Amino acid sequence: MNAPVEVLDGSANSRVGIVDCDIHPYPKPGALNAYLSERWRNHLATYGKFNTGAYADRGTYPRFSPNTSRRDAWPPGGGLPGSDVGFIRDQLLDPYNIAYGVLEPLLGGNTSRNLDEAATLCGAINDWQAHEFVDPEPRLRASILVPADDPDASITEIEKRAGDWRFAQIQLGSKTSEPLGRRRYWPIFAAAQANNLSIGLHIGGTQSSAPSASGWPQFYIEDHHGLVHSMQNQAASLILEGVFDAFPGLRVVLIEGGFAWAPQLAWRLDSHWAKMRDEAPLKRKPSEYMKTNLWFATQPVEEPERPDDLRQVFEWIGWDRMVYSSDYPHWDFDDPHLAFKFQLTEDEKRMLYRDNALSVYTFE
């Protein structure tokens, strides 16, 4: 293994831990039952989860690789990758000197068509994260999963968890019933701002229609790349529909959707808005909101032929807008030793690996 990434404290020049903003936990068989009432255990056993996807109780089309995970991430004691806290500690937290790791559960609890079921599953998943991951390993921090199509239930869940040190953010998906800028979702943003919680916008979510504008793709690589476009759509919606004018303190982290597209999107939106600003009467140019209200997680980091081209992307976005993420235990995990092919200064390392995340997330 390579030497640990050296992130130095500016004053004492001592090595400190890094923050990983994208770790995926998975349950051991039956683990969620402990956090469900008898009524809902019976409901799920009888009816299953009423997914918004094209298929029930399976991955979307095309099929994912087994649990989308690295082959070496399966715990030696059994269970799914990401289900064994001790193995996460041994394989990720300790060897990579992770000070904090933000959990991003991808269990579909927020995607049920049955809104009562969605709210119940979100609550159970939140309890499960807190009790089975954060309590035994405080370096891990949970995300508040909410049923976005039910703002009232979402607010109830947010207020239940706000102030609990075990929760670092509110988690939403990039695929939603409508673009997130629509006012049906604004109560969630109001609750986030009021409780000083950031929004972690992770790729995925509801699948009520074909994943691309031109229909169903044939290959996994097409479907996988299409996730990037869902993130661009949400960034444009949040900006153009006035979310950040209404909630200027709102912090949104775009997770696992890439980031090299950000300059191009900003330039195009600025150009279009200059000609059509009467339709979207924002207080500032679209690009300015990208530099005050949006942060970008690095995984999957783009890999241009000339590594310094990526440095230019970082510099346009701003070194203070980037946070490191690994996507553990998935197959496209980004090792902090190897993800960036250009040399980083000590200031850039501190911002990327630690300081930016500490300013965005609620860890205390």
CSV table of C-alpha atoms in Angstrom, one decimal:
chain,number,residue,atom,x,y,z
A,1,MET,CA,0.0,0.0,0.0
A,2,ASN,CA,1.2,3.5,-0.7
A,3,ALA,CA,2.2,5.8,2.1
A,4,PRO,CA,-0.8,7.6,3.7
A,5,VAL,CA,-1.9,10.9,2.1
A,6,GLU,CA,-0.2,13.6,4.2
A,7,VAL,CA,-2.7,16.2,5.1
A,8,LEU,CA,-0.9,18.7,7.3
A,9,ASP,CA,-2.3,21.0,9.9
A,10,GLY,CA,-1.2,24.5,8.9
A,11,SER,CA,-0.1,25.6,12.4
A,12,ALA,CA,1.4,22.5,14.0
A,13,ASN,CA,2.4,20.9,10.6
A,14,SER,CA,1.1,17.6,12.0
A,15,ARG,CA,-0.7,14.9,10.0
A,16,VAL,CA,-4.4,14.8,10.5
A,17,GLY,CA,-7.2,12.6,9.1
A,18,ILE,CA,-9.1,13.2,5.9
A,19,VAL,CA,-12.9,13.3,5.3
A,20,ASP,CA,-14.5,10.8,3.0
A,21,CYS,CA,-17.9,12.1,1.8
A,22,ASP,CA,-19.3,9.0,0.2
A,23,ILE,CA,-19.3,5.6,1.9
A,24,HIS,CA,-22.1,3.2,1.2
A,25,PRO,CA,-23.5,1.0,4.0
A,26,TYR,CA,-25.5,-2.1,3.4
A,27,PRO,CA,-27.6,-4.2,5.8
A,28,LYS,CA,-27.0,-7.7,7.0
A,29,PRO,CA,-30.0,-10.0,6.2
A,30,GLY,CA,-33.0,-8.9,8.1
A,31,ALA,CA,-31.2,-6.0,9.8
A,32,LEU,CA,-33.9,-3.4,9.1
A,33,ASN,CA,-36.6,-5.5,10.7
A,34,ALA,CA,-35.4,-4.4,14.2
A,35,TYR,CA,-36.4,-0.9,13.3
A,36,LEU,CA,-39.8,-1.6,11.8
A,37,SER,CA,-43.1,-2.1,13.5
A,38,GLU,CA,-44.8,-5.5,13.2
A,39,ARG,CA,-47.3,-3.9,10.9
A,40,TRP,CA,-44.6,-2.8,8.4
A,41,ARG,CA,-42.6,-6.0,8.8
A,42,ASN,CA,-45.8,-7.9,7.8
A,43,HIS,CA,-46.5,-5.4,5.0
A,44,LEU,CA,-43.1,-5.8,3.4
A,45,ALA,CA,-43.2,-9.6,3.8
A,46,THR,CA,-46.6,-9.7,2.1
A,47,TYR,CA,-46.3,-7.0,-0.6
A,48,GLY,CA,-42.6,-6.1,-0.9
A,49,LYS,CA,-41.5,-2.6,-1.5
A,50,PHE,CA,-43.6,-0.7,-4.1
A,51,ASN,CA,-40.7,0.5,-6.2
A,52,THR,CA,-40.8,3.4,-8.7
A,53,GLY,CA,-38.5,1.4,-10.9
A,54,ALA,CA,-39.4,-0.8,-13.9
A,55,TYR,CA,-38.7,-4.0,-11.9
A,56,ALA,CA,-39.6,-5.0,-8.3
A,57,ASP,CA,-36.9,-5.9,-5.8
A,58,ARG,CA,-34.0,-5.9,-8.1
A,59,GLY,CA,-31.5,-3.5,-9.7
A,60,THR,CA,-32.6,-1.2,-12.5
A,61,TYR,CA,-32.1,-2.2,-16.2
A,62,PRO,CA,-29.4,-3.0,-17.1
A,63,ARG,CA,-28.4,-5.2,-14.2
A,64,PHE,CA,-25.7,-4.0,-11.9
A,65,SER,CA,-22.6,-6.0,-11.1
A,66,PRO,CA,-23.0,-7.8,-7.8
A,67,ASN,CA,-23.9,-5.1,-5.3
A,68,THR,CA,-21.9,-2.7,-7.5
A,69,SER,CA,-18.9,-3.5,-5.3
A,70,ARG,CA,-15.2,-4.3,-5.5
A,71,ARG,CA,-14.4,-8.0,-5.3
A,72,ASP,CA,-12.2,-7.6,-2.3
A,73,ALA,CA,-14.9,-5.7,-0.3
A,74,TRP,CA,-16.9,-8.8,0.7
A,75,PRO,CA,-16.4,-9.3,4.4
A,76,PRO,CA,-14.6,-12.5,5.3
A,77,GLY,CA,-17.2,-13.2,8.0
A,78,GLY,CA,-20.0,-13.1,5.4
A,79,GLY,CA,-22.6,-10.5,4.4
A,80,LEU,CA,-22.6,-7.8,1.8
A,81,PRO,CA,-19.8,-5.3,1.2
A,82,GLY,CA,-20.4,-2.3,3.4
A,83,SER,CA,-22.3,-4.4,6.0
A,84,ASP,CA,-19.5,-5.1,8.5
A,85,VAL,CA,-18.3,-2.1,10.5
A,86,GLY,CA,-15.1,-3.9,11.6
A,87,PHE,CA,-14.2,-4.7,8.0
A,88,ILE,CA,-14.9,-1.0,6.9
A,89,ARG,CA,-12.6,0.0,9.7
A,90,ASP,CA,-9.9,-2.4,8.6
A,91,GLN,CA,-10.2,-1.8,4.9
A,92,LEU,CA,-11.0,1.9,4.7
A,93,LEU,CA,-10.9,4.0,7.8
A,94,ASP,CA,-7.6,2.9,9.4
A,95,PRO,CA,-5.4,2.4,6.3
A,96,TYR,CA,-6.5,5.7,4.7
A,97,ASN,CA,-6.5,7.7,8.0
A,98,ILE,CA,-10.2,8.7,7.6
A,99,ALA,CA,-11.2,11.2,10.3
A,100,TYR,CA,-14.9,11.2,9.3
A,101,GLY,CA,-16.8,9.2,6.7
A,102,VAL,CA,-20.3,10.2,5.5
A,103,LEU,CA,-22.6,7.3,5.0
A,104,GLU,CA,-24.8,7.4,1.9
A,105,PRO,CA,-27.3,4.5,2.0
A,106,LEU,CA,-28.6,3.4,-1.4
A,107,LEU,CA,-31.4,1.1,-0.2
A,108,GLY,CA,-34.3,2.6,-2.0
A,109,GLY,CA,-36.2,3.6,1.2
A,110,ASN,CA,-37.1,7.0,-0.3
A,111,THR,CA,-38.3,5.7,-3.7
A,112,SER,CA,-41.4,3.8,-2.9
A,113,ARG,CA,-44.6,4.9,-4.6
A,114,ASN,CA,-46.4,4.2,-1.3
A,115,LEU,CA,-45.6,7.4,0.6
A,116,ASP,CA,-46.3,5.9,4.0
A,117,GLU,CA,-44.0,3.0,3.2
A,118,ALA,CA,-41.3,5.4,2.0
A,119,ALA,CA,-41.5,7.5,5.2
A,120,THR,CA,-41.4,4.3,7.3
A,121,LEU,CA,-38.4,2.9,5.5
A,122,CYS,CA,-36.5,6.2,5.6
A,123,GLY,CA,-37.0,6.3,9.4
A,124,ALA,CA,-35.9,2.7,9.8
A,125,ILE,CA,-32.8,3.2,7.6
A,126,ASN,CA,-31.8,6.3,9.6
A,127,ASP,CA,-32.2,4.4,12.9
A,128,TRP,CA,-30.2,1.5,11.4
A,129,GLN,CA,-27.3,3.8,10.3
A,130,ALA,CA,-27.1,5.5,13.7
A,131,HIS,CA,-27.2,2.4,15.8
A,132,GLU,CA,-25.3,-0.2,13.8
A,133,PHE,CA,-22.7,2.0,12.1
A,134,VAL,CA,-22.1,5.3,14.0
A,135,ASP,CA,-22.6,4.1,17.5
A,136,PRO,CA,-19.9,1.4,17.2
A,137,GLU,CA,-17.7,3.6,15.0
A,138,PRO,CA,-18.0,7.4,15.6
A,139,ARG,CA,-15.8,8.2,12.7
A,140,LEU,CA,-18.7,7.3,10.5
A,141,ARG,CA,-21.6,9.7,10.3
A,142,ALA,CA,-25.1,9.0,9.0
A,143,SER,CA,-27.3,10.8,6.4
A,144,ILE,CA,-30.9,11.7,7.0
A,145,LEU,CA,-32.7,9.9,4.3
A,146,VAL,CA,-36.1,11.5,3.6
A,147,PRO,CA,-39.2,10.7,1.4
A,148,ALA,CA,-38.8,13.8,-0.9
A,149,ASP,CA,-42.3,13.4,-2.5
A,150,ASP,CA,-43.8,13.9,1.0
A,151,PRO,CA,-42.4,17.2,2.3
A,152,ASP,CA,-44.3,17.0,5.6
A,153,ALA,CA,-42.9,13.6,6.4
A,154,SER,CA,-39.5,14.8,5.3
A,155,ILE,CA,-39.6,17.7,7.7
A,156,THR,CA,-40.7,15.4,10.5
A,157,GLU,CA,-37.7,13.2,9.8
A,158,ILE,CA,-35.3,16.1,9.5
A,159,GLU,CA,-36.5,17.7,12.8
A,160,LYS,CA,-36.3,14.3,14.5
A,161,ARG,CA,-32.6,13.9,13.6
A,162,ALA,CA,-31.4,17.6,13.7
A,163,GLY,CA,-29.1,18.1,16.6
A,164,ASP,CA,-28.2,14.4,16.8
A,165,TRP,CA,-24.4,14.4,16.4
A,166,ARG,CA,-24.6,11.1,14.5
A,167,PHE,CA,-26.2,12.7,11.4
A,168,ALA,CA,-24.1,14.9,9.1
A,169,GLN,CA,-26.4,15.9,6.3
A,170,ILE,CA,-29.8,15.3,4.5
A,171,GLN,CA,-29.7,12.9,1.6
A,172,LEU,CA,-31.6,13.3,-1.6
A,173,GLY,CA,-31.3,11.5,-5.0
A,174,SER,CA,-30.6,13.1,-8.4
A,175,LYS,CA,-33.5,11.3,-10.0
A,176,THR,CA,-36.8,12.8,-8.6
A,177,SER,CA,-40.4,12.9,-9.7
A,178,GLU,CA,-39.9,16.5,-10.7
A,179,PRO,CA,-36.7,18.7,-10.9
A,180,LEU,CA,-35.7,19.7,-7.3
A,181,GLY,CA,-36.1,23.4,-8.0
A,182,ARG,CA,-39.9,22.9,-8.1
A,183,ARG,CA,-41.6,24.5,-5.1
A,184,ARG,CA,-43.0,21.2,-3.8
A,185,TYR,CA,-39.5,20.5,-2.5
A,186,TRP,CA,-38.9,23.9,-1.0
A,187,PRO,CA,-40.1,23.0,2.5
A,188,ILE,CA,-37.2,20.5,2.6
A,189,PHE,CA,-34.7,23.2,1.8
A,190,ALA,CA,-36.3,25.5,4.4
A,191,ALA,CA,-35.8,22.8,7.0
A,192,ALA,CA,-32.3,22.2,5.9
A,193,GLN,CA,-31.3,25.8,6.2
A,194,ALA,CA,-33.2,26.3,9.5
A,195,ASN,CA,-31.3,23.3,11.0
A,196,ASN,CA,-27.9,24.2,9.5
A,197,LEU,CA,-27.8,20.9,7.6
A,198,SER,CA,-26.4,20.5,4.1
A,199,ILE,CA,-28.1,18.6,1.3
A,200,GLY,CA,-26.1,15.6,-0.1
A,201,LEU,CA,-27.4,15.1,-3.6
A,202,HIS,CA,-26.3,11.6,-4.6
A,203,ILE,CA,-26.9,10.1,-8.0
A,204,GLY,CA,-29.8,7.7,-8.2
A,205,GLY,CA,-33.3,7.8,-6.9
A,206,THR,CA,-36.7,7.3,-8.5
A,207,GLN,CA,-36.9,5.5,-11.9
A,208,SER,CA,-40.4,6.3,-13.0
A,209,SER,CA,-39.3,6.9,-16.7
A,210,ALA,CA,-36.5,6.0,-19.0
A,211,PRO,CA,-33.2,7.2,-17.7
A,212,SER,CA,-32.2,9.1,-20.8
A,213,ALA,CA,-34.0,11.8,-22.8
A,214,SER,CA,-34.0,9.5,-25.8
A,215,GLY,CA,-35.3,6.3,-24.0
A,216,TRP,CA,-33.8,3.2,-22.6
A,217,PRO,CA,-30.1,2.5,-23.1
A,218,GLN,CA,-28.8,-0.8,-24.2
A,219,PHE,CA,-25.6,-1.0,-22.1
A,220,TYR,CA,-24.7,-0.5,-18.5
A,221,ILE,CA,-22.0,2.1,-19.6
A,222,GLU,CA,-24.8,4.2,-21.2
A,223,ASP,CA,-26.9,4.0,-18.1
A,224,HIS,CA,-24.0,4.7,-15.8
A,225,HIS,CA,-23.0,7.8,-17.8
A,226,GLY,CA,-26.6,9.1,-17.9
A,227,LEU,CA,-26.4,9.6,-14.1
A,228,VAL,CA,-24.1,12.5,-14.8
A,229,HIS,CA,-26.8,14.2,-16.8
A,230,SER,CA,-29.3,13.9,-14.0
A,231,MET,CA,-26.9,15.8,-11.7
A,232,GLN,CA,-26.5,18.6,-14.3
A,233,ASN,CA,-30.3,18.8,-14.6
A,234,GLN,CA,-30.7,19.2,-10.9
A,235,ALA,CA,-28.0,21.8,-10.6
A,236,ALA,CA,-29.7,23.9,-13.4
A,237,SER,CA,-33.1,23.5,-11.8
A,238,LEU,CA,-31.9,24.5,-8.3
A,239,ILE,CA,-30.3,27.6,-9.7
A,240,LEU,CA,-32.8,28.7,-12.3
A,241,GLU,CA,-35.9,28.1,-10.2
A,242,GLY,CA,-34.6,30.4,-7.5
A,243,VAL,CA,-33.9,28.0,-4.7
A,244,PHE,CA,-30.7,29.8,-3.7
A,245,ASP,CA,-32.3,33.2,-3.8
A,246,ALA,CA,-35.0,31.9,-1.5
A,247,PHE,CA,-32.5,30.0,0.7
A,248,PRO,CA,-29.1,31.8,0.4
A,249,GLY,CA,-27.6,29.7,3.2
A,250,LEU,CA,-28.4,26.4,1.6
A,251,ARG,CA,-25.4,24.1,1.0
A,252,VAL,CA,-25.7,21.4,-1.6
A,253,VAL,CA,-23.0,18.8,-2.3
A,254,LEU,CA,-23.2,17.0,-5.6
A,255,ILE,CA,-22.0,13.4,-5.0
A,256,GLU,CA,-20.9,10.8,-7.5
A,257,GLY,CA,-22.0,12.8,-10.5
A,258,GLY,CA,-18.6,14.0,-11.8
A,259,PHE,CA,-17.6,17.6,-11.9
A,260,ALA,CA,-15.7,18.4,-15.2
A,261,TRP,CA,-19.1,19.5,-16.7
A,262,ALA,CA,-19.5,22.3,-14.2
A,263,PRO,CA,-17.6,25.1,-16.2
A,264,GLN,CA,-19.4,24.3,-19.4
A,265,LEU,CA,-22.8,24.2,-17.7
A,266,ALA,CA,-22.1,27.6,-16.0
A,267,TRP,CA,-20.9,29.2,-19.3
A,268,ARG,CA,-23.9,28.0,-21.2
A,269,LEU,CA,-26.4,29.0,-18.4
A,270,ASP,CA,-24.8,32.5,-18.1
A,271,SER,CA,-25.1,33.0,-21.9
A,272,HIS,CA,-28.7,31.8,-22.1
A,273,TRP,CA,-29.7,33.8,-19.0
A,274,ALA,CA,-28.2,37.0,-20.4
A,275,LYS,CA,-30.8,36.7,-23.2
A,276,MET,CA,-33.7,35.3,-21.3
A,277,ARG,CA,-33.3,36.6,-17.7
A,278,ASP,CA,-36.9,38.0,-17.7
A,279,GLU,CA,-38.1,34.4,-17.6
A,280,ALA,CA,-35.9,33.5,-14.5
A,281,PRO,CA,-35.3,36.8,-12.6
A,282,LEU,CA,-32.4,35.7,-10.5
A,283,LYS,CA,-30.4,38.1,-8.3
A,284,ARG,CA,-27.1,36.9,-9.8
A,285,LYS,CA,-25.7,35.1,-12.8
A,286,PRO,CA,-26.2,31.3,-12.7
A,287,SER,CA,-22.4,30.7,-12.5
A,288,GLU,CA,-22.2,32.7,-9.2
A,289,TYR,CA,-24.6,30.4,-7.4
A,290,MET,CA,-22.3,27.5,-8.4
A,291,LYS,CA,-19.5,29.2,-6.5
A,292,THR,CA,-21.5,29.9,-3.3
A,293,ASN,CA,-24.1,27.2,-2.8
A,294,LEU,CA,-22.8,24.1,-4.6
A,295,TRP,CA,-19.9,21.8,-3.7
A,296,PHE,CA,-18.6,18.9,-5.8
A,297,ALA,CA,-17.5,15.5,-4.5
A,298,THR,CA,-14.5,14.2,-6.5
A,299,GLN,CA,-15.6,10.6,-7.2
A,300,PRO,CA,-15.7,9.5,-10.0
A,301,VAL,CA,-12.8,11.8,-10.8
A,302,GLU,CA,-12.3,12.6,-14.5
A,303,GLU,CA,-9.0,11.3,-16.0
A,304,PRO,CA,-8.0,13.5,-19.0
A,305,GLU,CA,-5.0,12.6,-21.1
A,306,ARG,CA,-3.2,15.6,-19.8
A,307,PRO,CA,-3.5,15.6,-16.0
A,308,ASP,CA,-3.0,19.4,-15.7
A,309,ASP,CA,-6.2,19.9,-17.7
A,310,LEU,CA,-8.0,18.6,-14.6
A,311,ARG,CA,-6.2,21.1,-12.5
A,312,GLN,CA,-7.8,23.9,-14.6
A,313,VAL,CA,-11.2,22.4,-13.9
A,314,PHE,CA,-10.5,22.5,-10.1
A,315,GLU,CA,-9.3,26.1,-10.4
A,316,TRP,CA,-12.5,27.2,-12.3
A,317,ILE,CA,-14.8,25.5,-9.8
A,318,GLY,CA,-12.7,26.7,-6.9
A,319,TRP,CA,-10.5,24.6,-4.6
A,320,ASP,CA,-12.8,25.6,-1.8
A,321,ARG,CA,-15.8,23.9,-3.5
A,322,MET,CA,-14.3,20.4,-3.8
A,323,VAL,CA,-14.6,17.6,-1.3
A,324,TYR,CA,-12.9,14.2,-1.4
A,325,SER,CA,-15.1,11.0,-1.8
A,326,SER,CA,-14.1,7.4,-2.3
A,327,ASP,CA,-17.4,5.6,-3.1
A,328,TYR,CA,-16.4,2.7,-1.0
A,329,PRO,CA,-17.1,-0.2,-1.4
A,330,HIS,CA,-18.1,0.2,-5.0
A,331,TRP,CA,-16.1,-1.1,-8.0
A,332,ASP,CA,-15.1,2.4,-9.1
A,333,PHE,CA,-13.7,3.3,-5.7
A,334,ASP,CA,-11.2,6.2,-5.8
A,335,ASP,CA,-8.1,5.6,-3.7
A,336,PRO,CA,-7.0,9.0,-2.3
A,337,HIS,CA,-3.4,8.0,-3.1
A,338,LEU,CA,-4.1,7.5,-6.8
A,339,ALA,CA,-7.2,9.5,-7.8
A,340,PHE,CA,-5.4,12.7,-8.7
A,341,LYS,CA,-2.6,12.5,-11.3
A,342,PHE,CA,-1.2,16.0,-10.8
A,343,GLN,CA,0.7,17.4,-7.8
A,344,LEU,CA,-1.3,19.1,-5.1
A,345,THR,CA,0.1,21.9,-2.9
A,346,GLU,CA,-0.3,21.5,0.9
A,347,ASP,CA,-3.1,24.2,0.9
A,348,GLU,CA,-4.9,22.3,-1.8
A,349,LYS,CA,-4.7,19.0,0.1
A,350,ARG,CA,-6.0,20.6,3.3
A,351,MET,CA,-9.0,22.1,1.4
A,352,LEU,CA,-9.7,19.0,-0.7
A,353,TYR,CA,-9.2,16.2,1.9
A,354,ARG,CA,-10.5,18.0,5.0
A,355,ASP,CA,-11.3,21.7,5.5
A,356,ASN,CA,-14.0,22.0,2.8
A,357,ALA,CA,-15.9,19.1,4.2
A,358,LEU,CA,-15.6,20.4,7.7
A,359,SER,CA,-17.2,23.7,6.5
A,360,VAL,CA,-20.1,21.9,4.7
A,361,TYR,CA,-21.1,19.0,6.9
A,362,THR,CA,-22.3,19.0,10.5
A,363,PHE,CA,-19.9,16.7,12.3
A,364,GLU,CA,-20.3,18.0,15.9
